[in-house]
Short mmCIF file of C-alpha atoms in Angstrom, two decimals:
data_model
loop_
_atom_site.label_atom_id
_atom_site.label_comp_id
_atom_site.label_asym_id
_atom_site.label_seq_id
_atom_site.Cartn_x
_atom_site.Cartn_y
_atom_site.Cartn_z
CA UNK F 1 63.54 -166.56 28.42
CA UNK F 2 66.74 -167.84 29.84
CA UNK F 3 66.71 -171.53 29.92
CA UNK F 4 69.28 -173.40 31.63
CA UNK F 5 71.14 -175.86 29.53
CA UNK F 6 70.50 -179.30 30.74
CA UNK F 7 73.12 -180.51 32.97
CA UNK F 8 75.41 -182.83 31.32
CA UNK F 9 78.30 -183.33 32.95
CA UNK F 10 79.06 -186.82 32.23
CA UNK F 11 81.33 -189.39 33.67
CA UNK F 12 81.81 -193.16 33.41
CA UNK F 13 80.51 -194.61 36.89
CA UNK F 14 81.07 -198.22 35.52
CA UNK F 15 83.48 -198.84 38.71
CA UNK F 16 82.55 -202.89 38.09
CA UNK F 17 80.79 -204.88 40.57
CA UNK F 18 80.18 -203.48 44.20
CA UNK F 19 81.37 -205.33 47.30
CA UNK F 20 78.55 -207.29 48.41
CA UNK F 21 77.35 -205.61 51.61
CA UNK F 22 76.38 -207.44 54.73
CA UNK F 23 72.59 -208.37 55.45
CA UNK F 24 72.37 -205.84 58.40
CA UNK F 25 73.32 -203.20 56.18
CA UNK F 26 71.10 -204.04 53.56
CA UNK F 27 68.58 -203.72 56.10
CA UNK F 28 69.68 -200.45 57.46
CA UNK F 29 69.68 -199.03 53.83
CA UNK F 30 66.06 -200.43 53.02
CA UNK F 31 64.65 -199.36 56.08
CA UNK F 32 65.74 -195.65 55.22
CA UNK F 33 64.83 -195.73 51.35
CA UNK F 34 61.59 -198.16 51.27
CA UNK F 35 59.38 -195.90 53.29
CA UNK F 36 60.82 -193.21 51.15
CA UNK F 37 60.08 -194.84 48.07
CA UNK F 38 56.67 -195.61 49.09
CA UNK F 39 55.97 -192.26 50.18
CA UNK F 40 57.05 -191.16 46.75
CA UNK F 41 54.89 -193.10 44.60
CA UNK F 42 52.16 -192.76 47.29
CA UNK F 43 52.48 -189.14 46.54
CA UNK F 44 52.81 -189.49 42.32
CA UNK F 45 48.81 -191.41 43.12
CA UNK F 46 47.72 -188.56 45.10
CA UNK F 47 48.71 -186.13 42.83
CA UNK F 48 48.23 -187.61 40.00
CA UNK F 49 46.29 -185.32 37.06
CA UNK F 50 43.24 -186.00 35.29
CA UNK F 51 42.00 -183.82 32.75
CA UNK F 52 44.23 -180.41 32.13
CA UNK F 53 42.02 -177.48 32.47
CA UNK F 54 41.00 -175.80 28.99
CA UNK F 55 41.63 -172.63 28.00
CA UNK F 56 37.92 -171.76 28.49
CA UNK F 57 37.52 -172.95 32.12
CA UNK F 58 40.79 -170.72 32.57
CA UNK F 59 38.88 -167.67 31.45
CA UNK F 60 41.22 -167.38 28.10
CA UNK F 61 39.28 -167.50 24.64
CA UNK F 62 42.33 -168.96 22.96
CA UNK F 63 41.37 -171.32 20.11
CA UNK F 64 44.82 -171.21 18.01
CA UNK F 65 45.38 -174.47 16.50
CA UNK F 66 48.73 -175.80 15.10
CA UNK F 67 48.72 -177.41 12.17
CA UNK F 68 51.56 -178.43 8.97
CA UNK F 69 52.35 -177.11 5.66
CA UNK F 70 54.72 -177.38 2.80
CA UNK F 71 56.68 -174.52 0.71
CA UNK F 72 55.28 -175.29 -2.71
CA UNK F 73 56.64 -172.32 -4.78
CA UNK F 74 59.00 -169.48 -4.11
CA UNK F 75 59.01 -166.08 -6.37
CA UNK F 76 60.89 -162.83 -6.47
CA UNK F 77 58.72 -159.67 -6.22
CA UNK F 78 59.12 -155.98 -5.34
CA UNK F 79 59.09 -155.32 -1.88
CA UNK F 80 56.91 -152.13 -2.69
CA UNK F 81 54.73 -153.82 -4.67
CA UNK F 82 53.43 -156.17 -1.75
CA UNK F 83 53.76 -153.14 0.82
CA UNK F 84 56.62 -154.51 2.82
CA UNK F 85 57.99 -152.33 5.20
CA UNK F 86 61.42 -152.04 3.66
CA UNK F 87 63.83 -149.27 3.77
CA UNK F 88 67.45 -148.26 2.98
CA UNK F 89 70.06 -146.65 4.99
CA UNK F 90 68.84 -142.77 4.60
CA UNK F 91 64.89 -144.13 5.43
CA UNK F 92 63.90 -143.78 2.40
CA UNK F 93 62.06 -146.83 0.85
CA UNK F 94 63.77 -148.68 -1.98
CA UNK F 95 61.49 -149.28 -4.79
CA UNK F 96 64.25 -152.03 -6.48
CA UNK F 97 64.12 -153.80 -3.08
CA UNK F 98 63.51 -157.64 -3.82
CA UNK F 99 61.50 -159.66 -1.49
CA UNK F 100 60.64 -163.50 -1.60
CA UNK F 101 56.81 -164.43 -2.04
CA UNK F 102 55.84 -167.86 -0.74
CA UNK F 103 53.14 -170.07 -1.61
CA UNK F 104 52.37 -172.47 1.34
CA UNK F 105 49.61 -175.61 1.37
CA UNK F 106 48.13 -176.62 4.57
CA UNK F 107 48.72 -180.52 4.45
CA UNK F 108 47.06 -181.38 7.57
CA UNK F 109 43.72 -180.19 9.63
CA UNK F 110 39.89 -179.56 8.19
CA UNK F 111 41.62 -177.08 5.38
CA UNK F 112 44.10 -179.90 4.06
CA UNK F 113 44.90 -178.36 0.57
CA UNK F 114 44.42 -174.91 1.23
CA UNK F 115 47.16 -172.39 0.33
CA UNK F 116 48.29 -169.13 1.43
CA UNK F 117 50.93 -166.48 0.80
CA UNK F 118 53.83 -165.48 3.08
CA UNK F 119 56.39 -162.64 2.19
CA UNK F 120 59.87 -162.91 2.98
CA UNK F 121 61.80 -159.61 3.34
CA UNK F 122 65.30 -159.20 2.57
CA UNK F 123 66.26 -158.82 6.47
CA UNK F 124 64.73 -161.88 7.83
CA UNK F 125 66.11 -164.46 9.55
CA UNK F 126 64.08 -167.29 8.43
CA UNK F 127 64.24 -168.18 4.76
CA UNK F 128 62.33 -170.83 2.76
CA UNK F 129 63.15 -173.73 0.37
CA UNK F 130 60.30 -175.13 -1.77
CA UNK F 131 59.34 -178.70 -0.55
CA UNK F 132 60.21 -177.56 3.20
CA UNK F 133 57.67 -178.42 6.04
CA UNK F 134 56.61 -175.67 8.44
CA UNK F 135 54.30 -175.63 11.46
CA UNK F 136 51.69 -172.83 11.12
CA UNK F 137 48.99 -171.63 13.34
CA UNK F 138 45.53 -171.87 12.41
CA UNK F 139 42.17 -169.10 14.13
CA UNK F 140 39.00 -170.50 12.63
CA UNK F 141 37.14 -167.40 14.16
CA UNK F 142 39.80 -165.02 12.52
CA UNK F 143 39.02 -163.62 8.77
CA UNK F 144 39.82 -165.93 6.03
CA UNK F 145 42.63 -163.93 4.81
CA UNK F 146 44.59 -164.09 8.20
CA UNK F 147 43.94 -167.55 9.47
CA UNK F 148 46.88 -169.10 8.77
CA UNK F 149 50.21 -167.93 9.99
CA UNK F 150 53.86 -169.28 9.74
CA UNK F 151 55.22 -169.92 13.65
CA UNK F 152 57.84 -172.34 13.10
CA UNK F 153 59.96 -175.21 10.58
CA UNK F 154 59.38 -178.56 10.85
CA UNK F 155 62.72 -180.62 12.70
CA UNK F 156 61.49 -183.87 13.05
CA UNK F 157 63.94 -185.71 11.08
CA UNK F 158 67.32 -183.96 12.35
CA UNK F 159 66.15 -184.13 15.79
CA UNK F 160 65.53 -188.15 15.12
CA UNK F 161 68.81 -188.62 13.78
CA UNK F 162 70.59 -186.78 16.21
CA UNK F 163 68.78 -188.72 18.64
CA UNK F 164 69.58 -192.15 16.90
CA UNK F 165 73.32 -191.45 17.01
CA UNK F 166 73.43 -190.10 20.60
CA UNK F 167 71.56 -193.48 21.10
CA UNK F 168 74.14 -195.42 19.42
CA UNK F 169 77.01 -193.79 20.90
CA UNK F 170 76.03 -194.58 24.76
CA UNK F 171 74.83 -198.22 23.69
CA UNK F 172 78.32 -198.84 21.90
CA UNK F 173 80.57 -197.33 24.88
CA UNK F 174 78.32 -198.12 28.05
CA UNK F 175 76.85 -201.57 26.60
CA UNK F 176 74.56 -202.55 28.76
CA UNK F 177 74.84 -200.33 31.45
CA UNK F 178 74.47 -197.58 28.67
CA UNK F 179 71.30 -199.17 27.66
CA UNK F 180 70.01 -199.36 31.18
CA UNK F 181 70.69 -195.29 31.03
CA UNK F 182 68.45 -194.94 27.94
CA UNK F 183 65.66 -196.70 29.55
CA UNK F 184 66.18 -194.60 32.65
CA UNK F 185 66.60 -191.45 30.26
CA UNK F 186 63.07 -192.24 28.72
CA UNK F 187 61.35 -193.27 31.93
CA UNK F 188 62.59 -189.59 33.36
CA UNK F 189 61.01 -187.94 30.31
CA UNK F 190 57.88 -190.19 31.08
CA UNK F 191 57.50 -188.86 34.34
CA UNK F 192 58.42 -185.08 33.04
CA UNK F 193 55.57 -185.23 30.37
CA UNK F 194 52.89 -187.66 31.97
CA UNK F 195 52.81 -186.31 35.55
CA UNK F 196 55.13 -182.96 36.17
CA UNK F 197 53.99 -181.22 33.75
CA UNK F 198 49.86 -181.83 33.82
CA UNK F 199 49.89 -181.86 37.40
CA UNK F 200 51.46 -177.96 37.68
CA UNK F 201 49.12 -177.19 34.67
CA UNK F 202 46.05 -178.87 37.15
CA UNK F 203 46.86 -176.35 39.66
CA UNK F 204 48.72 -178.44 41.93
CA UNK F 205 51.49 -176.81 43.99
CA UNK F 206 54.69 -176.97 41.65
CA UNK F 207 56.94 -177.02 44.45
CA UNK F 208 55.56 -180.49 46.19
CA UNK F 209 54.95 -182.00 42.44
CA UNK F 210 58.71 -181.18 41.65
CA UNK F 211 59.80 -182.69 44.70
CA UNK F 212 57.93 -185.97 44.68
CA UNK F 213 58.55 -186.27 40.55
CA UNK F 214 62.16 -185.65 41.12
CA UNK F 215 62.33 -187.97 43.57
CA UNK F 216 60.68 -190.69 41.57
CA UNK F 217 63.22 -189.46 38.57
CA UNK F 218 66.24 -189.89 40.80
CA UNK F 219 65.13 -193.44 42.23
CA UNK F 220 64.42 -194.81 39.13
CA UNK F 221 67.41 -193.15 37.07
CA UNK F 222 69.60 -194.48 40.27
CA UNK F 223 68.63 -198.13 40.17
CA UNK F 224 68.57 -198.63 36.76
CA UNK F 225 71.77 -197.03 35.47
CA UNK F 226 73.41 -198.45 38.39
CA UNK F 227 72.09 -201.76 39.78
CA UNK F 228 70.36 -202.63 42.98
CA UNK F 229 73.04 -202.62 45.22
CA UNK F 230 74.00 -200.60 48.56
CA UNK F 231 76.41 -198.19 46.96
CA UNK F 232 73.49 -197.07 44.52
CA UNK F 233 71.43 -196.77 47.80
CA UNK F 234 74.34 -194.44 49.42
CA UNK F 235 74.17 -192.44 46.30
CA UNK F 236 70.24 -192.44 46.44
CA UNK F 237 70.42 -190.92 50.15
CA UNK F 238 73.32 -188.30 49.23
CA UNK F 239 71.35 -187.30 46.73
CA UNK F 240 68.22 -186.52 48.48
CA UNK F 241 69.59 -184.80 51.18
CA UNK F 242 71.60 -182.42 48.67
CA UNK F 243 67.89 -182.12 46.82
CA UNK F 244 66.06 -181.00 50.27
CA UNK F 245 69.01 -178.50 51.04
CA UNK F 246 68.85 -177.09 47.39
CA UNK F 247 64.80 -176.74 48.05
CA UNK F 248 65.32 -174.96 51.35
CA UNK F 249 67.98 -172.39 50.13
CA UNK F 250 65.88 -171.53 46.91
CA UNK F 251 62.82 -171.03 48.62
CA UNK F 252 64.65 -168.95 50.72
CA UNK F 253 66.59 -166.86 48.52
CA UNK F 254 63.44 -166.89 45.97
CA UNK F 255 61.70 -164.90 48.66
CA UNK F 256 64.39 -162.90 49.68
CA UNK F 257 65.20 -161.45 46.31
CA UNK F 258 61.17 -160.77 45.74
CA UNK F 259 61.35 -163.02 42.70
CA UNK F 260 57.93 -163.23 40.79
CA UNK F 261 59.08 -166.63 38.53
CA UNK F 262 57.08 -164.19 35.49
CA UNK F 263 59.78 -162.73 33.36
CA UNK F 264 59.18 -162.77 29.74
CA UNK F 265 56.37 -163.28 27.12
CA UNK F 266 56.39 -167.10 27.84
CA UNK F 267 55.88 -167.13 31.78
CA UNK F 268 53.45 -164.15 31.47
CA UNK F 269 51.30 -166.36 28.86
CA UNK F 270 51.33 -169.10 31.12
CA UNK F 271 50.34 -167.13 34.44
CA UNK F 272 47.52 -165.64 31.97
CA UNK F 273 46.12 -168.97 30.69
CA UNK F 274 46.31 -170.61 34.06
CA UNK F 275 46.42 -167.98 36.81
CA UNK F 276 46.24 -170.53 39.48
CA UNK F 277 49.82 -171.48 39.03
CA UNK F 278 52.26 -170.22 41.17
CA UNK F 279 54.94 -168.50 39.30
CA UNK F 280 57.29 -168.47 42.47
CA UNK F 281 56.85 -171.97 43.18
CA UNK F 282 57.46 -172.85 39.09
CA UNK F 283 60.64 -171.15 39.28
CA UNK F 284 61.83 -173.10 42.62
CA UNK F 285 60.27 -176.41 40.82
CA UNK F 286 62.64 -175.80 37.60
CA UNK F 287 66.08 -175.44 39.95
CA UNK F 288 64.86 -178.56 41.83
CA UNK F 289 64.79 -180.47 38.70
CA UNK F 290 67.82 -178.98 36.55
CA UNK F 291 70.15 -180.06 39.50
CA UNK F 292 68.82 -183.58 39.39
CA UNK F 293 71.24 -184.46 36.42
CA UNK F 294 74.74 -183.38 37.79
CA UNK F 295 73.55 -184.67 41.23
CA UNK F 296 73.36 -188.21 40.20
CA UNK F 297 76.59 -187.63 38.68
CA UNK F 298 78.34 -186.46 41.48
CA UNK F 299 77.09 -188.77 44.19
CA UNK F 300 77.41 -192.04 42.08
CA UNK F 301 81.11 -190.93 41.65
CA UNK F 302 81.90 -190.42 45.39
CA UNK F 303 79.85 -193.49 46.38
CA UNK F 304 82.04 -195.45 44.06
CA UNK F 305 85.04 -193.74 44.80
CA UNK F 306 84.51 -194.94 48.43
CA UNK F 307 83.37 -198.46 47.35
CA UNK F 308 86.98 -198.79 45.43
CA UNK F 309 89.03 -197.27 47.91
CA UNK F 310 87.40 -200.00 50.56
CA UNK F 311 88.18 -202.77 48.12
CA UNK F 312 91.58 -201.47 47.91
CA UNK F 313 92.20 -201.19 51.65
CA UNK F 314 89.93 -203.21 53.51
CA UNK F 315 91.15 -202.00 57.25
CA UNK F 316 90.61 -198.41 56.34
CA UNK F 317 88.92 -196.47 59.25
CA UNK F 318 86.21 -194.45 57.91
CA UNK F 319 88.15 -190.97 58.25
CA UNK F 320 91.04 -192.25 56.13
CA UNK F 321 88.24 -193.30 53.30
CA UNK F 322 86.68 -189.89 53.50
CA UNK F 323 90.01 -188.14 53.40
CA UNK F 324 90.93 -190.25 50.34
CA UNK F 325 87.67 -190.01 48.60
CA UNK F 326 87.33 -186.29 49.21
CA UNK F 327 90.64 -185.57 47.45
CA UNK F 328 88.66 -186.82 44.49
CA UNK F 329 85.70 -185.06 45.11
CA UNK F 330 87.42 -181.70 44.95
CA UNK F 331 88.54 -182.53 41.92
CA UNK F 332 84.55 -183.10 41.16
CA UNK F 333 83.61 -179.81 42.64
CA UNK F 334 85.94 -177.88 40.75
CA UNK F 335 84.90 -179.09 37.35
CA UNK F 336 81.15 -179.53 37.76
CA UNK F 337 80.72 -175.85 39.13
CA UNK F 338 82.77 -174.21 36.29
CA UNK F 339 80.33 -176.20 33.82
CA UNK F 340 77.38 -175.14 35.58
CA UNK F 341 78.26 -171.39 35.43
CA UNK F 342 79.29 -171.73 32.03
CA UNK F 343 75.99 -173.59 30.73
CA UNK F 344 73.63 -170.90 32.25
CA UNK F 345 75.76 -168.16 31.00
CA UNK F 346 75.67 -170.03 27.28
CA UNK F 347 71.95 -170.59 27.88
CA UNK F 348 71.72 -166.38 28.53
CA UNK F 349 74.29 -165.13 25.89
CA UNK F 350 71.85 -163.31 24.25
CA UNK F 351 70.49 -161.49 26.99
CA UNK F 352 73.62 -160.48 28.26
CA UNK F 353 74.48 -159.37 24.88
CA UNK F 354 71.27 -157.25 25.04
CA UNK F 355 72.47 -155.93 28.47
CA UNK F 356 75.88 -154.93 26.93
CA UNK F 357 74.75 -153.07 23.92
CA UNK F 358 72.29 -150.96 26.35
CA UNK F 359 75.17 -150.32 28.15
CA UNK F 360 73.37 -151.42 31.67
CA UNK F 361 76.29 -151.63 34.34
CA UNK F 362 77.59 -154.71 36.18
CA UNK F 363 75.31 -153.67 39.11
CA UNK F 364 72.16 -153.33 36.93
CA UNK F 365 72.29 -156.20 35.21
CA UNK F 366 73.12 -158.59 38.14
CA UNK F 367 70.26 -157.30 39.89
CA UNK F 368 67.69 -157.05 37.34
CA UNK F 369 65.02 -159.73 37.77
CA UNK F 370 65.82 -161.60 34.58
CA UNK F 371 69.66 -162.18 35.71
CA UNK F 372 69.00 -162.28 39.14
CA UNK F 373 66.76 -165.13 38.72
CA UNK F 374 69.52 -167.31 37.03
CA UNK F 375 72.10 -166.25 39.08
CA UNK F 376 69.93 -167.52 42.07
CA UNK F 377 69.28 -170.78 40.10
CA UNK F 378 73.09 -171.09 39.29
CA UNK F 379 74.27 -170.45 42.96
CA UNK F 380 71.71 -172.73 45.09
CA UNK F 381 71.93 -175.51 42.36
CA UNK F 382 75.80 -175.02 42.87
CA UNK F 383 75.71 -174.97 46.73
CA UNK F 384 73.58 -178.48 46.52
CA UNK F 385 76.15 -179.89 44.58
CA UNK F 386 79.17 -178.82 46.15
CA UNK F 387 77.27 -179.86 49.70
CA UNK F 388 76.55 -183.51 48.23
CA UNK F 389 80.37 -184.52 47.88
CA UNK F 390 81.03 -184.17 51.68
CA UNK F 391 77.42 -185.39 52.58
CA UNK F 392 77.57 -188.60 50.14
CA UNK F 393 81.38 -189.50 50.72
CA UNK F 394 80.82 -189.05 54.78
CA UNK F 395 77.75 -191.30 54.49
CA UNK F 396 79.24 -193.87 52.32
CA UNK F 397 82.52 -194.08 54.58
CA UNK F 398 80.92 -194.43 57.91
CA UNK F 399 78.47 -197.46 56.14
CA UNK F 400 81.49 -199.03 54.96
CA UNK F 401 83.06 -198.94 57.89
CA UNK F 402 80.13 -200.17 60.20
CA UNK F 403 79.71 -202.79 57.90
CA UNK F 404 81.90 -205.47 60.04
CA UNK F 405 79.67 -208.28 58.63
CA UNK F 406 80.25 -208.05 55.02
CA UNK F 407 82.19 -210.21 52.67
CA UNK F 408 84.28 -212.72 54.98
CA UNK F 409 87.65 -212.54 52.73
CA UNK F 410 87.80 -208.59 53.34
CA UNK F 411 88.62 -208.43 56.86
CA UNK F 412 90.86 -211.83 56.36
CA UNK F 413 93.11 -209.90 53.91
CA UNK F 414 93.50 -206.99 55.98
CA UNK F 415 94.62 -208.81 58.84
CA UNK F 416 97.55 -210.58 56.77
CA UNK F 417 98.87 -207.55 55.33
CA UNK F 418 98.95 -205.98 58.62
CA UNK F 419 101.14 -209.00 59.95
CA UNK F 420 103.32 -208.75 57.11
CA UNK F 421 103.95 -205.10 58.06
#
């Protein structure tokens, strides 16, 4: 299945503390965001999942378990002796071709200590090393000789090392702001794992769950990362408006292009195990959640740009603030859209190679459901991102221009400069 790479078009948003907003401006923003936040977290409570439905309740009698195992021995054997499907270029079996026979010991579960064999042919992509830890599937009801099968390798250590390196880099460069961003990232994953995925599995509407969960992620991530101030609140409103646009466009074009959301073995298995899940709604939910990261980037950058311009020229009108900030925004749009397209193309590279070798025409490739799904996902997300720039910029410019009750020093400085000119 083509899965989008997480949208990580990162910029530093540490523009220093925002200029204090007036009491009136804070009141207006609070009047918009507080009811919205209460609605979001109330929705989370209403949709909070109980116990996820088991396979037995959904009518699919899968009882496969995942356990861990370790390679204890490797030996070379002739492929012909183990009835391997080994062929030479002319299509005949090669009696001298050598395979590897791995002895694998189960190290978890009720049959800990049990061993089984696995044959690795010369053309296999996965190779074993002695001591390597593996993930194996266990089917208790299967015959003993086929109860275990290797399904993956254990990658915990390298992933943990990479995560630690990432966290250290973020904290070293971002300091307290970087630490806050890491906390926001952890909260985002917690909402995804504890709320969004279980609620969808339980049968709640995927789009509704994504809107509620995504909005909660947006609010928590923005305020933890960028502080409780008017600038962050304007970015939050801009992000919300852009998410609504993405949701409307996504719903329209997913329906118009007749996308089912079930395009490969993984989505087919989900539909088989949990037939109550609306797969097209799940696709739209993925579009919304996948757009959140870059929306945060764009809206905070634009709000910060307007605030910085206002600090540099306190007497500027909202039109001047908007025009100056949009010059920054246009550069941002170009780089973000390019990032999104390349990210999706990179994630879909194996599929594009398959279409190329099959010599399917460009029209055939683009109109196939697999590719159309990614085209719709990319373009709908990109339209939302592009729209977020003028939306957030105009909102920030109009809010600041209307905030006549802000810091008293700023207007005084502005009048002093006009007298000098």
